[in-house]
Tab-separated table of C-alpha atoms and ligand atoms in Angstrom:
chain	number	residue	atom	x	y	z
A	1	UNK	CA	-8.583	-35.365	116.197
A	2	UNK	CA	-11.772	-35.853	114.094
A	3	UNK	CA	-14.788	-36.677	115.224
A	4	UNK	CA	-18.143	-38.071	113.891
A	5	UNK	CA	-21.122	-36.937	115.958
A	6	UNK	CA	-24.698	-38.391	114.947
A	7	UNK	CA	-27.822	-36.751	116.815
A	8	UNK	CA	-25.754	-33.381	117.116
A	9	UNK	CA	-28.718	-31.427	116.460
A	10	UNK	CA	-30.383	-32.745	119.496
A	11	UNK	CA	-30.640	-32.035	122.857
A	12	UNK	CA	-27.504	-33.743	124.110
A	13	UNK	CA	-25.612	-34.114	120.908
A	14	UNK	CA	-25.612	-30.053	120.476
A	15	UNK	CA	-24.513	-29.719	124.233
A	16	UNK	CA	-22.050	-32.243	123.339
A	17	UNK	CA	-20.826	-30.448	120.253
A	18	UNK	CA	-20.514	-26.659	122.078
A	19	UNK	CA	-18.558	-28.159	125.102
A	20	UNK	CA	-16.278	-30.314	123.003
A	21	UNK	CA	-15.439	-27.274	120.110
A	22	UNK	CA	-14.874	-24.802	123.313
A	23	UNK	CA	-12.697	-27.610	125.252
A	24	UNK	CA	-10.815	-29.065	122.076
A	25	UNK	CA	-10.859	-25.991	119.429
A	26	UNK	CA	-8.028	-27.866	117.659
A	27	UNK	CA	-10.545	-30.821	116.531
A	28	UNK	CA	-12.636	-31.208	113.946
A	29	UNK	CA	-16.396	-32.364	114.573
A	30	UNK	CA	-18.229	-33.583	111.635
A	31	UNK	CA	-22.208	-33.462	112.837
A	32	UNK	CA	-23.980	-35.957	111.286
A	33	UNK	CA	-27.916	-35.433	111.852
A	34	UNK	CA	-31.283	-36.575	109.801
A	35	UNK	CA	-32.963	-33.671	111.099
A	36	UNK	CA	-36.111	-35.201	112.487
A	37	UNK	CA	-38.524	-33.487	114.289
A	38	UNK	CA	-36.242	-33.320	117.139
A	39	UNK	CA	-33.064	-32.322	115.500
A	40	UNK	CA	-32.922	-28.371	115.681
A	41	UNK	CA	-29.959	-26.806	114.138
A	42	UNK	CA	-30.687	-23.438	115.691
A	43	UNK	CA	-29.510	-24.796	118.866
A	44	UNK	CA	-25.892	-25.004	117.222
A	45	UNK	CA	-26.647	-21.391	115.818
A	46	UNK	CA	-22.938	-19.568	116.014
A	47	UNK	CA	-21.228	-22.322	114.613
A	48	UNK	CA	-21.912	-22.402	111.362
A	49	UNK	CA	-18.803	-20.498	110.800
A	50	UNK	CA	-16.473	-22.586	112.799
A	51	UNK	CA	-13.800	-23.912	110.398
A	52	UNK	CA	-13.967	-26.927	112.631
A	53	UNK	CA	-17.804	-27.952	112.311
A	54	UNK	CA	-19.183	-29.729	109.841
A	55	UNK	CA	-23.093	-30.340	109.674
A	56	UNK	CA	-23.822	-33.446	106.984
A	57	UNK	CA	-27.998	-33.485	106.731
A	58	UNK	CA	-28.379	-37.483	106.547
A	59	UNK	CA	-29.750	-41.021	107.787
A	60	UNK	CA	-27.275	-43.329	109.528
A	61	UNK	CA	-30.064	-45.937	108.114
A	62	UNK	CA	-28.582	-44.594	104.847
A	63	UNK	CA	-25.466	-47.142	104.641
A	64	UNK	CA	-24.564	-45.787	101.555
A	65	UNK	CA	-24.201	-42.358	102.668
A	66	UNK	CA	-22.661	-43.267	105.791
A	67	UNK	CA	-20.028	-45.570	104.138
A	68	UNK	CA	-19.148	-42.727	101.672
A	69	UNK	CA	-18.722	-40.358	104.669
A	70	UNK	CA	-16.672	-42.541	106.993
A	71	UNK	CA	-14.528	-43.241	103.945
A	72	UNK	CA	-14.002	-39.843	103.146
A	73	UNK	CA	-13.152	-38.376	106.172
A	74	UNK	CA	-11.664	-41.381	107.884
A	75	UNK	CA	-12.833	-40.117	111.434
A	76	UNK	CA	-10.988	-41.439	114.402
A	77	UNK	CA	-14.052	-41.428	117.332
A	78	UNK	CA	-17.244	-41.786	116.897
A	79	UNK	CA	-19.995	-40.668	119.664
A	80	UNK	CA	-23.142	-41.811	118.847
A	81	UNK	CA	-26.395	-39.295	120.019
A	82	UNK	CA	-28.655	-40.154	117.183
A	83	UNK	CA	-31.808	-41.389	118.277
A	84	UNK	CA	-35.401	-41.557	118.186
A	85	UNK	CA	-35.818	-40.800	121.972
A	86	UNK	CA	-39.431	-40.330	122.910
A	87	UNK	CA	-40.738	-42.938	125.171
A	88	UNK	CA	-44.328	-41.894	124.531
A	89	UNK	CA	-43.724	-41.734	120.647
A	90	UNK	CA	-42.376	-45.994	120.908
A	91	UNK	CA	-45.410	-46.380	122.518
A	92	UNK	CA	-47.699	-44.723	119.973
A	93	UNK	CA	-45.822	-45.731	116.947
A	94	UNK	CA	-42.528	-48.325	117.480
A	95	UNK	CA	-41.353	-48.890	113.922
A	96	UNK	CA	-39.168	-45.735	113.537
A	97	UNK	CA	-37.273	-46.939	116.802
A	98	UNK	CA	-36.291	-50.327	115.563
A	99	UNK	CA	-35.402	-48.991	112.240
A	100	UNK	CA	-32.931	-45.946	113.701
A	101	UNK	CA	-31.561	-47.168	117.145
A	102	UNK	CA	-31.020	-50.626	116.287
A	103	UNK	CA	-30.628	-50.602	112.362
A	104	UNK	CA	-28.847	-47.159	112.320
A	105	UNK	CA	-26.558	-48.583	115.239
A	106	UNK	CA	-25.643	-51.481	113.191
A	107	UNK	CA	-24.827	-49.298	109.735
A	108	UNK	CA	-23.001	-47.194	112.258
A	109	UNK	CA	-20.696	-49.915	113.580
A	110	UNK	CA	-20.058	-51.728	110.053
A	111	UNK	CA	-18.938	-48.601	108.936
A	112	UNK	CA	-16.630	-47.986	112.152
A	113	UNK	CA	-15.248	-51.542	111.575
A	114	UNK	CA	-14.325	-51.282	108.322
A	115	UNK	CA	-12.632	-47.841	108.701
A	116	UNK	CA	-10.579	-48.743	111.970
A	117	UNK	CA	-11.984	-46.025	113.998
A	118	UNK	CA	-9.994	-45.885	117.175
A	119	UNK	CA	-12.859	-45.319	119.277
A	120	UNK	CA	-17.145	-45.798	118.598
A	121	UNK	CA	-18.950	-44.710	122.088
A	122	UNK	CA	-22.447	-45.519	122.524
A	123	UNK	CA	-24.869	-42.999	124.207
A	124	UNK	CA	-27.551	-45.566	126.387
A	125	UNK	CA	-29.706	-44.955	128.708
A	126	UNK	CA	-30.426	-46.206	132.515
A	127	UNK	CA	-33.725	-47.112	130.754
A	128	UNK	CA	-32.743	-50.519	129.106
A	129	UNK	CA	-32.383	-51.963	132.924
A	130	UNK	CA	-36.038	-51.468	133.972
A	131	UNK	CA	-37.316	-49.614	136.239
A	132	UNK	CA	-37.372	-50.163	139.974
A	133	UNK	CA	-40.386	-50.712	141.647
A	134	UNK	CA	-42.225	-48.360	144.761
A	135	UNK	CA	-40.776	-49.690	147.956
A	136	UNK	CA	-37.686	-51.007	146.142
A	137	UNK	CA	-34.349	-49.452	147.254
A	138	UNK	CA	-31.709	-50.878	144.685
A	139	UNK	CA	-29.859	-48.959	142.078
A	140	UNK	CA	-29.048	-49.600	138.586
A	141	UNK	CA	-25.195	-50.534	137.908
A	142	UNK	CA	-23.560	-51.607	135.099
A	143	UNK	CA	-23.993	-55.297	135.533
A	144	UNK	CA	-27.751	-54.763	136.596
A	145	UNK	CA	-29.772	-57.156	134.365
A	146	UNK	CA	-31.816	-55.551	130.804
A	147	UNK	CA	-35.160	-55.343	131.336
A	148	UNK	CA	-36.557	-52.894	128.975
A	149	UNK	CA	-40.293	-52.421	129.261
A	150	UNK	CA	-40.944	-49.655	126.592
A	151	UNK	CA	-40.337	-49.731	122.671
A	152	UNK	CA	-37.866	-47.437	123.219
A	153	UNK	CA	-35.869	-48.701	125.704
A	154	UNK	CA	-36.039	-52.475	124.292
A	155	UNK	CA	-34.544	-50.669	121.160
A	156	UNK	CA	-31.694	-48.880	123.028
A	157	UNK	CA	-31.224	-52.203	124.573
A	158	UNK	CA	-30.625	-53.857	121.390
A	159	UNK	CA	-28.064	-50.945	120.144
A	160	UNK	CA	-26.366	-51.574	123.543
A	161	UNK	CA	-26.252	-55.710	122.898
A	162	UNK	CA	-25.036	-55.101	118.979
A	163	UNK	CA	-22.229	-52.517	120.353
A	164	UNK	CA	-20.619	-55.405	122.777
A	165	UNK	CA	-21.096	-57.722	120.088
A	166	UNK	CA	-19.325	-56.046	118.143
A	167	UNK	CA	-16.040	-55.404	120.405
A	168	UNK	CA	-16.652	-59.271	121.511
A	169	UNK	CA	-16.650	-60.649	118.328
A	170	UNK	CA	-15.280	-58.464	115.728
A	171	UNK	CA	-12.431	-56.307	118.154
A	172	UNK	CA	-14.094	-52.704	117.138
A	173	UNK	CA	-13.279	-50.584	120.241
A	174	UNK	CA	-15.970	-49.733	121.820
A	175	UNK	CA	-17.551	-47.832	125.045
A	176	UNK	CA	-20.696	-47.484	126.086
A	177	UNK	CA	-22.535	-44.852	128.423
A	178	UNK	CA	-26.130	-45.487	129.974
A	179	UNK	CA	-26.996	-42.346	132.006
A	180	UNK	CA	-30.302	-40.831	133.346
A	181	UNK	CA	-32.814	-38.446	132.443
A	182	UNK	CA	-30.834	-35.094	131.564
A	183	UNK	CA	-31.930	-31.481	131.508
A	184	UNK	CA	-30.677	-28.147	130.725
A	185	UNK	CA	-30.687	-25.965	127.298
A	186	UNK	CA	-31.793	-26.961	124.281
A	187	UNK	CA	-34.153	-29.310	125.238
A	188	UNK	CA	-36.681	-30.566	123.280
A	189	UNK	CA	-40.229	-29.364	125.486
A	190	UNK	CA	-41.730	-32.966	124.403
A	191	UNK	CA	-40.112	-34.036	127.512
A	192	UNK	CA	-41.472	-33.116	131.104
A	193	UNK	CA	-38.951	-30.323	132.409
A	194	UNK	CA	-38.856	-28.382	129.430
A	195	UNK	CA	-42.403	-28.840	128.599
A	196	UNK	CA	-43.673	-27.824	132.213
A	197	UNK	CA	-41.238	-24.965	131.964
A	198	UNK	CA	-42.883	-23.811	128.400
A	199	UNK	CA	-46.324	-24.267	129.169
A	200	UNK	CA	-46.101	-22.231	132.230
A	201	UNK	CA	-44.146	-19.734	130.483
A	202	UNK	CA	-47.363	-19.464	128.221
A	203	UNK	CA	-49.907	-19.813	130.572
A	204	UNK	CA	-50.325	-23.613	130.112
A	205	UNK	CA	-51.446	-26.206	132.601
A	206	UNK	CA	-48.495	-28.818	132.898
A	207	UNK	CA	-50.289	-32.393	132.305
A	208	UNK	CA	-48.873	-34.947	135.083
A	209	UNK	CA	-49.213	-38.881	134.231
A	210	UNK	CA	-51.249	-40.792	136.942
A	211	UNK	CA	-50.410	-39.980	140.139
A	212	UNK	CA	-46.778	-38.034	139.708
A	213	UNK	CA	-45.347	-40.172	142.015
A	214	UNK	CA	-42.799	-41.832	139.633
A	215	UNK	CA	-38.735	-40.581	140.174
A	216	UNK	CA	-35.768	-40.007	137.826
A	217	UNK	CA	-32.418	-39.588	138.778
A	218	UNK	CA	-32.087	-35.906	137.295
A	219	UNK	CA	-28.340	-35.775	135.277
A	220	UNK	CA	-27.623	-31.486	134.432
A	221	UNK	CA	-26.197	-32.311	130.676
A	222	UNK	CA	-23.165	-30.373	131.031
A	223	UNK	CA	-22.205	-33.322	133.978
A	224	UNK	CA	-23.360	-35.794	131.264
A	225	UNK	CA	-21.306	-34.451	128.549
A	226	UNK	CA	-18.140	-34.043	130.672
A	227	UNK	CA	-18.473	-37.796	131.420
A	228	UNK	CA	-18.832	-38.775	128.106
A	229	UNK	CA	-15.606	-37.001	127.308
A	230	UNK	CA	-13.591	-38.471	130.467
A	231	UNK	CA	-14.844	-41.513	129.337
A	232	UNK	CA	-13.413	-40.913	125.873
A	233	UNK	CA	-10.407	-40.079	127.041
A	234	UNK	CA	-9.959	-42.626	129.938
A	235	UNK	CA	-12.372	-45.167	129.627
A	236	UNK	CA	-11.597	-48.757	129.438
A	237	UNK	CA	-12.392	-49.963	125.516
A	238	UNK	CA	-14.939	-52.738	126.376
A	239	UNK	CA	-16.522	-51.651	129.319
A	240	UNK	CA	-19.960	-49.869	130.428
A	241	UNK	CA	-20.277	-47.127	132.246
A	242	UNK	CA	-23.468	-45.828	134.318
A	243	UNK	CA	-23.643	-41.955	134.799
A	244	UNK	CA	-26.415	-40.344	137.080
A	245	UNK	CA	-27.490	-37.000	138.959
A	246	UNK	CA	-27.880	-36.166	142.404
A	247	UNK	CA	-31.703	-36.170	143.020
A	248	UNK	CA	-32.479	-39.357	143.358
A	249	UNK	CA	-36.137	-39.802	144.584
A	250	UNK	CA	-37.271	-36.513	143.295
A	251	UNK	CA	-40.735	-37.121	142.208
A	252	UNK	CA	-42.736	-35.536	138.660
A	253	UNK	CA	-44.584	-33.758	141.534
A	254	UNK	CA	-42.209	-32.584	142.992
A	255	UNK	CA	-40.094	-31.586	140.140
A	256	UNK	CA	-43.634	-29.046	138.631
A	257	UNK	CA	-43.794	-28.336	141.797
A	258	UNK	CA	-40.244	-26.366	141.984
A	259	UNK	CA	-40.623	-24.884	138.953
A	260	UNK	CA	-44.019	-23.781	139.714
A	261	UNK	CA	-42.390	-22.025	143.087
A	262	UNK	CA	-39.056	-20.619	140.343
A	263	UNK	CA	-41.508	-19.325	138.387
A	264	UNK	CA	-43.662	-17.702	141.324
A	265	UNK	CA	-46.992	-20.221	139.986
A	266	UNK	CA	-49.443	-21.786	142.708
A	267	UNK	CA	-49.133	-25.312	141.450
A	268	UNK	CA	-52.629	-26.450	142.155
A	269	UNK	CA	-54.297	-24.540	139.304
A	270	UNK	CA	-51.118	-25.219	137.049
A	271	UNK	CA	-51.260	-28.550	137.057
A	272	UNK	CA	-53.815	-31.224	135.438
A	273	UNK	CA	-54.078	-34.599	136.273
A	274	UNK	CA	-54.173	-37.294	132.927
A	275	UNK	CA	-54.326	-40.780	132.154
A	276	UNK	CA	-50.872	-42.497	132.855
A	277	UNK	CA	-48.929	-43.857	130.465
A	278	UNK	CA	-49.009	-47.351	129.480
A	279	UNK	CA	-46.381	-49.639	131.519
A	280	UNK	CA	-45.304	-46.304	133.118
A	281	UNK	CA	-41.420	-47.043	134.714
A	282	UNK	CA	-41.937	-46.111	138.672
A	283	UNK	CA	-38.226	-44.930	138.975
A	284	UNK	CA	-35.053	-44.927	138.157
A	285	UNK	CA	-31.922	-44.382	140.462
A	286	UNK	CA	-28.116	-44.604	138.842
A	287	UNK	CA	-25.552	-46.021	140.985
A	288	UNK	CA	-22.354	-44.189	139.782
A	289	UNK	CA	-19.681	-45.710	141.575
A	290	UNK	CA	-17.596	-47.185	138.934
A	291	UNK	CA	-17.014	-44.102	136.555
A	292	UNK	CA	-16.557	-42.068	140.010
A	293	UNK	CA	-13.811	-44.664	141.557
A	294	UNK	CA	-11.898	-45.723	137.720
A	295	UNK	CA	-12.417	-42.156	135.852
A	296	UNK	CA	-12.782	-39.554	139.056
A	297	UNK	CA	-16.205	-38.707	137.820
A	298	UNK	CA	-19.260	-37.291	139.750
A	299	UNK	CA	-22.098	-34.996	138.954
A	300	UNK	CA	-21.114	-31.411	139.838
A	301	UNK	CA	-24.489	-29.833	139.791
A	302	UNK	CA	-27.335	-29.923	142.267
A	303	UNK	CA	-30.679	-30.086	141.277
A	304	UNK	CA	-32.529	-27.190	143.073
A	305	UNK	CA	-29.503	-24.636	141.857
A	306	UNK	CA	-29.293	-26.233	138.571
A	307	UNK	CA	-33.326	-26.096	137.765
A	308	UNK	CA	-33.350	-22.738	138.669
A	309	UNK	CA	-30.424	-22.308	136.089
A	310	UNK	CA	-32.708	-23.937	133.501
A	311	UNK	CA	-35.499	-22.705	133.894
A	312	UNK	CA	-33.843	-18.812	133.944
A	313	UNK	CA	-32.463	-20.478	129.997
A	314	UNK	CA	-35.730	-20.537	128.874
A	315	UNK	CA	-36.866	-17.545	130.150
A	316	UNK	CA	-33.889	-15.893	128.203
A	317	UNK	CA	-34.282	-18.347	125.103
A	318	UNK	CA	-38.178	-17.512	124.433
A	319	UNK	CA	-37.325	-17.466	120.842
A	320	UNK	CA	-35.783	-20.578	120.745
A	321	UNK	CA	-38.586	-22.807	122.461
A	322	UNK	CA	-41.124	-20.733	120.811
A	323	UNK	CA	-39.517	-21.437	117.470
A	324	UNK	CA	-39.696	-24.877	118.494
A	325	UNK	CA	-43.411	-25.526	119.603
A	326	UNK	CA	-44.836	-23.502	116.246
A	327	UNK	CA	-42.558	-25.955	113.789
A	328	UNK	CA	-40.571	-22.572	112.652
A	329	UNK	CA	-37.556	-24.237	113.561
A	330	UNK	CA	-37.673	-26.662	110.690
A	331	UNK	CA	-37.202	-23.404	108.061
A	332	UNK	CA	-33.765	-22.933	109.461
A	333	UNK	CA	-32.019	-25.276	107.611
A	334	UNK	CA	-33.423	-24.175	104.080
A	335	UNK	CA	-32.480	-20.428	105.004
A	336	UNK	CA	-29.233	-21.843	106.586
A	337	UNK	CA	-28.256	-24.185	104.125
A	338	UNK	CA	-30.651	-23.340	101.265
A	339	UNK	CA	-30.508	-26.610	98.912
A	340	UNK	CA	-26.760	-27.347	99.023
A	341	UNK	CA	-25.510	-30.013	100.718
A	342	UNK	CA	-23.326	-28.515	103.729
A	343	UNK	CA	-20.564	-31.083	104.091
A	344	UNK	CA	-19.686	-30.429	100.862
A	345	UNK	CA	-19.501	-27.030	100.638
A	346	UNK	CA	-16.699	-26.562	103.051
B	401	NAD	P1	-33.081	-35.967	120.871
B	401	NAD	O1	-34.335	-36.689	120.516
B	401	NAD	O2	-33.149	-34.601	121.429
B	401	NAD	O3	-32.125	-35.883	119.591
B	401	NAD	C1	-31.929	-36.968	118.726
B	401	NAD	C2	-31.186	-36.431	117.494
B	401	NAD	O4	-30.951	-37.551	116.620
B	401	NAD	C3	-31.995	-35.420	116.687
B	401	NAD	O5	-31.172	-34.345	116.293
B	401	NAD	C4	-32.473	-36.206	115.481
B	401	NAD	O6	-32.660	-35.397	114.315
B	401	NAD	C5	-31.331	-37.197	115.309
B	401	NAD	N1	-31.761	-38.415	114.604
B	401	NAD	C6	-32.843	-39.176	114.866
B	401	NAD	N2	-32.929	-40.187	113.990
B	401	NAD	C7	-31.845	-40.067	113.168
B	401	NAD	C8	-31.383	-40.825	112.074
B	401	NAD	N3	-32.050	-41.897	111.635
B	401	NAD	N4	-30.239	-40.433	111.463
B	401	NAD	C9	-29.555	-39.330	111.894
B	401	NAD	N5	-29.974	-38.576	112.910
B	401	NAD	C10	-31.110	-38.932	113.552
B	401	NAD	O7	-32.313	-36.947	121.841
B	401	NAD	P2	-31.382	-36.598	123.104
B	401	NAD	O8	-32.252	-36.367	124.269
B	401	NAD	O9	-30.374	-35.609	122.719
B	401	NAD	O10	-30.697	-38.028	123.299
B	401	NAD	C11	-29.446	-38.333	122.679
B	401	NAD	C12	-29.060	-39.749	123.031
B	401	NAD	O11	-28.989	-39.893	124.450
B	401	NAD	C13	-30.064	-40.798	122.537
B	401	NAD	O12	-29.340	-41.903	122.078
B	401	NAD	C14	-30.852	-41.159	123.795
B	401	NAD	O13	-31.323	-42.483	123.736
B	401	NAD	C15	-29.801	-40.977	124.874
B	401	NAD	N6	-30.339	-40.628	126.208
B	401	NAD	C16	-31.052	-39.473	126.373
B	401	NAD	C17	-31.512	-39.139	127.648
B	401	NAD	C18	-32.248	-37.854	127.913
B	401	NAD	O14	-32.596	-37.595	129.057
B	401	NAD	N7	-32.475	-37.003	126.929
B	401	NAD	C19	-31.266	-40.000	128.729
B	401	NAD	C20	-30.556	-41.182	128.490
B	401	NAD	C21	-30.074	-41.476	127.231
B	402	TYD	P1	-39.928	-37.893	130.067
B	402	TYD	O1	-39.377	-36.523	130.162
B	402	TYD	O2	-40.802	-38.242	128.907
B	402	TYD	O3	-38.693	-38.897	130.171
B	402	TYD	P2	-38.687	-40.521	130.385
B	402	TYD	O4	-40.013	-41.053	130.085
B	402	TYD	O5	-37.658	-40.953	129.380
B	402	TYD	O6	-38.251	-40.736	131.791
B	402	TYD	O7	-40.762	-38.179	131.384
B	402	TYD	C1	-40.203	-38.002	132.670
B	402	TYD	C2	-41.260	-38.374	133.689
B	402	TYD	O8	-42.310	-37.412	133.629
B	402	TYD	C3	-41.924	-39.712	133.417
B	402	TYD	O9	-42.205	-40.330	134.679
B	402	TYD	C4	-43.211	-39.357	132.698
B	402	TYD	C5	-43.571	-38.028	133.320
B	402	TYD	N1	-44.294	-37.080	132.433
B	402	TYD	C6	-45.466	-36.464	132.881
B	402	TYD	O10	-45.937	-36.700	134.010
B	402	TYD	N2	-46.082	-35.564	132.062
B	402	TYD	C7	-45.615	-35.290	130.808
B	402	TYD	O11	-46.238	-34.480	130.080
B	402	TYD	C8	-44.408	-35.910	130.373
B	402	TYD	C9	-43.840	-35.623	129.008
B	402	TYD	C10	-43.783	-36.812	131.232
């Protein structure tokens, strides 16, 4: 089978990318990636020399290059990472979101449609349903109401509307996945685990938002990317399906305050307090009942053992975080790649 990956340098798209290469060596996975700041092809290092990977630098805004490619290669699934994924970044600057999540979603589909892939799956997030409020005990499912509240997740809520559309009105077979915050390798340390992780690591205070009581529903990546690929596999063209952890009401506290104990810290002077962030979500919690009872699904990995796992990764992957926070991991392309265009050098 071939597949088209965008957002494969990323956090999840590279875990994506290992897992499905070690699983399915016989397939071919074509990586298609802009390389923004959070696109880090050192986290794919070791594959470069796979007969069966394919990294294409480019912009799925590009509809040009994205035509050209799908015609080319005439892929048969599509799972589609790429992303601008920052909430705090939509807040500061929202233009970038629009332009790449919903845009880049559309070019994506068109492009799908017109070469009769067999199957386009959309990666979503819990995010576009809200967030739940202190005090409120429901759980997001897949017919829970969108009710973005950030730039960011009011753009991954349009990418999710344009993907039904699609199947609804123009028969492209789709499937869609909205899970919850993950974390594991690879990481990008923008986001709190693997920055709190980081700036311990260096001696860093971790900065919490307001009062660190807010909650996510903490999804190990490996479970996510196994569910993405039973979904692939099994999954009902048409339908949604909502994939979650198993630490529901974990809060930020909480979660510095384990890694502060993993990493033998006193949390109290490793911690600073800062202004919250604007329309701050209070929690999210992922009812996963549907992809457990239709696809056999269910997170495998608990969060204390699983944390500890991570956090042991970045103590064994200084280099690779390190790389990250000076901007070094931008030359690795250039030495990588040099000028030439990789796709087409294979
Ligand atoms: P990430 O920010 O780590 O990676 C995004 C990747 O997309 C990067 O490699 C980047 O270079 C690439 N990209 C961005 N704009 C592009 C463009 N215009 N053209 C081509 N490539 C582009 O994101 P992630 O955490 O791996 O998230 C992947 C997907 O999963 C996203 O769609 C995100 O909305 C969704 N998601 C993530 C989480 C999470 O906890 N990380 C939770 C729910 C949903
Ligand atoms: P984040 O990792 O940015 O993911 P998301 O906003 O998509 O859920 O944030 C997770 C939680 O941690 C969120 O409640 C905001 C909070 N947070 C902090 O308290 N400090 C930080 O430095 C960051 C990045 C996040």
């Amino acid at each position: 089978m071939k597949l088209l990956v965008t957002g494969g340098a990323g956090f999840i798209g590279a875990n994506f990318i290992r897992y499905w290469l070690s699983n399915y060596p016989e397939d071919v996975v074509f990586n298609l990636d802009k390389l923004t700041y959070a696109g880090n092809l050192e986290s794919l290092k070791g594959l470069e020399g796979n007969e069966n990977y394919r990294f294409v630098k480019g912009d799925i805004v590009d509809s040009a290059l994205v035509n050209d490619l799908f015609q080319k290669e005439k892929f048969e699934v599509v799972v589609h990472f790429a992303a601008e994924s920052h909430v705090d970044r939509s807040i500061l600057e929202s233009s970038v979101f629009v332009k790449t999540n919903v845009l880049g979603t559309q070019i994506l589909l068109d492009a799908a449609l017109k070469n009769q892939v067999r199957r386009f799956h959309h990666i979503s997030t819990d995010e576009v349903f809200g967030a739940i409020e202190e005090g409120e005990n429901r759980k997001f499912k897949e017919d829970s109401p969108y009710a973005p509240r950030s730039p960011y997740s009011a753009s991954k809520a349009a990418s999710d509307h344009l993907v039904r559309a699609y199947h609804i009105s123009l028969g492209l077979p789709v499937t869609i996945t909205n899970c919850s915050n993950n974390y594991g390798p690879y990481h990008f340390p923008e986001k709190l685990i693997p920055l709190a992780i980081t700036n311990l690591l260096e001696g860093k205070k971790v900065p919490i938002y307001g009062s660190g009581r807010q909650s996510r529903d903490w999804l190990y990546v490996e479970d996510h990317v196994k569910a993405v690929d039973l979904v692939l596999r099994k999954g009902k063209v048409g339908e949604s399906y909502c994939v979650g952890g198993m630490s529901t009401q974990v809060t930020n506290l909480e979660v510095v305050k384990m890694i502060c104990q993993i990493l033998g810290k006193d949390f109290e002077p490793s911690v600073e307090f800062v202004k919250d962030r604007p329309g701050h979500d209070f929690k999210y919690v992922i009812d996963w009942g549907k992809i457990n009872q239709e696809l056999g699904w269910k997170p495998l990995y608990d969060f204390q053992t699983y944390l500890q796992k991570t956090v042991s990764w970045y103590r064994e992957n200084q280099d690779w975080w390190k790389r990250v926070k000076s901007g070094q991991y931008q030359d690795y392309y250039l030495k990588q790649y040099g000028e030439r265009q990789p796709a087409l050098s294979h």
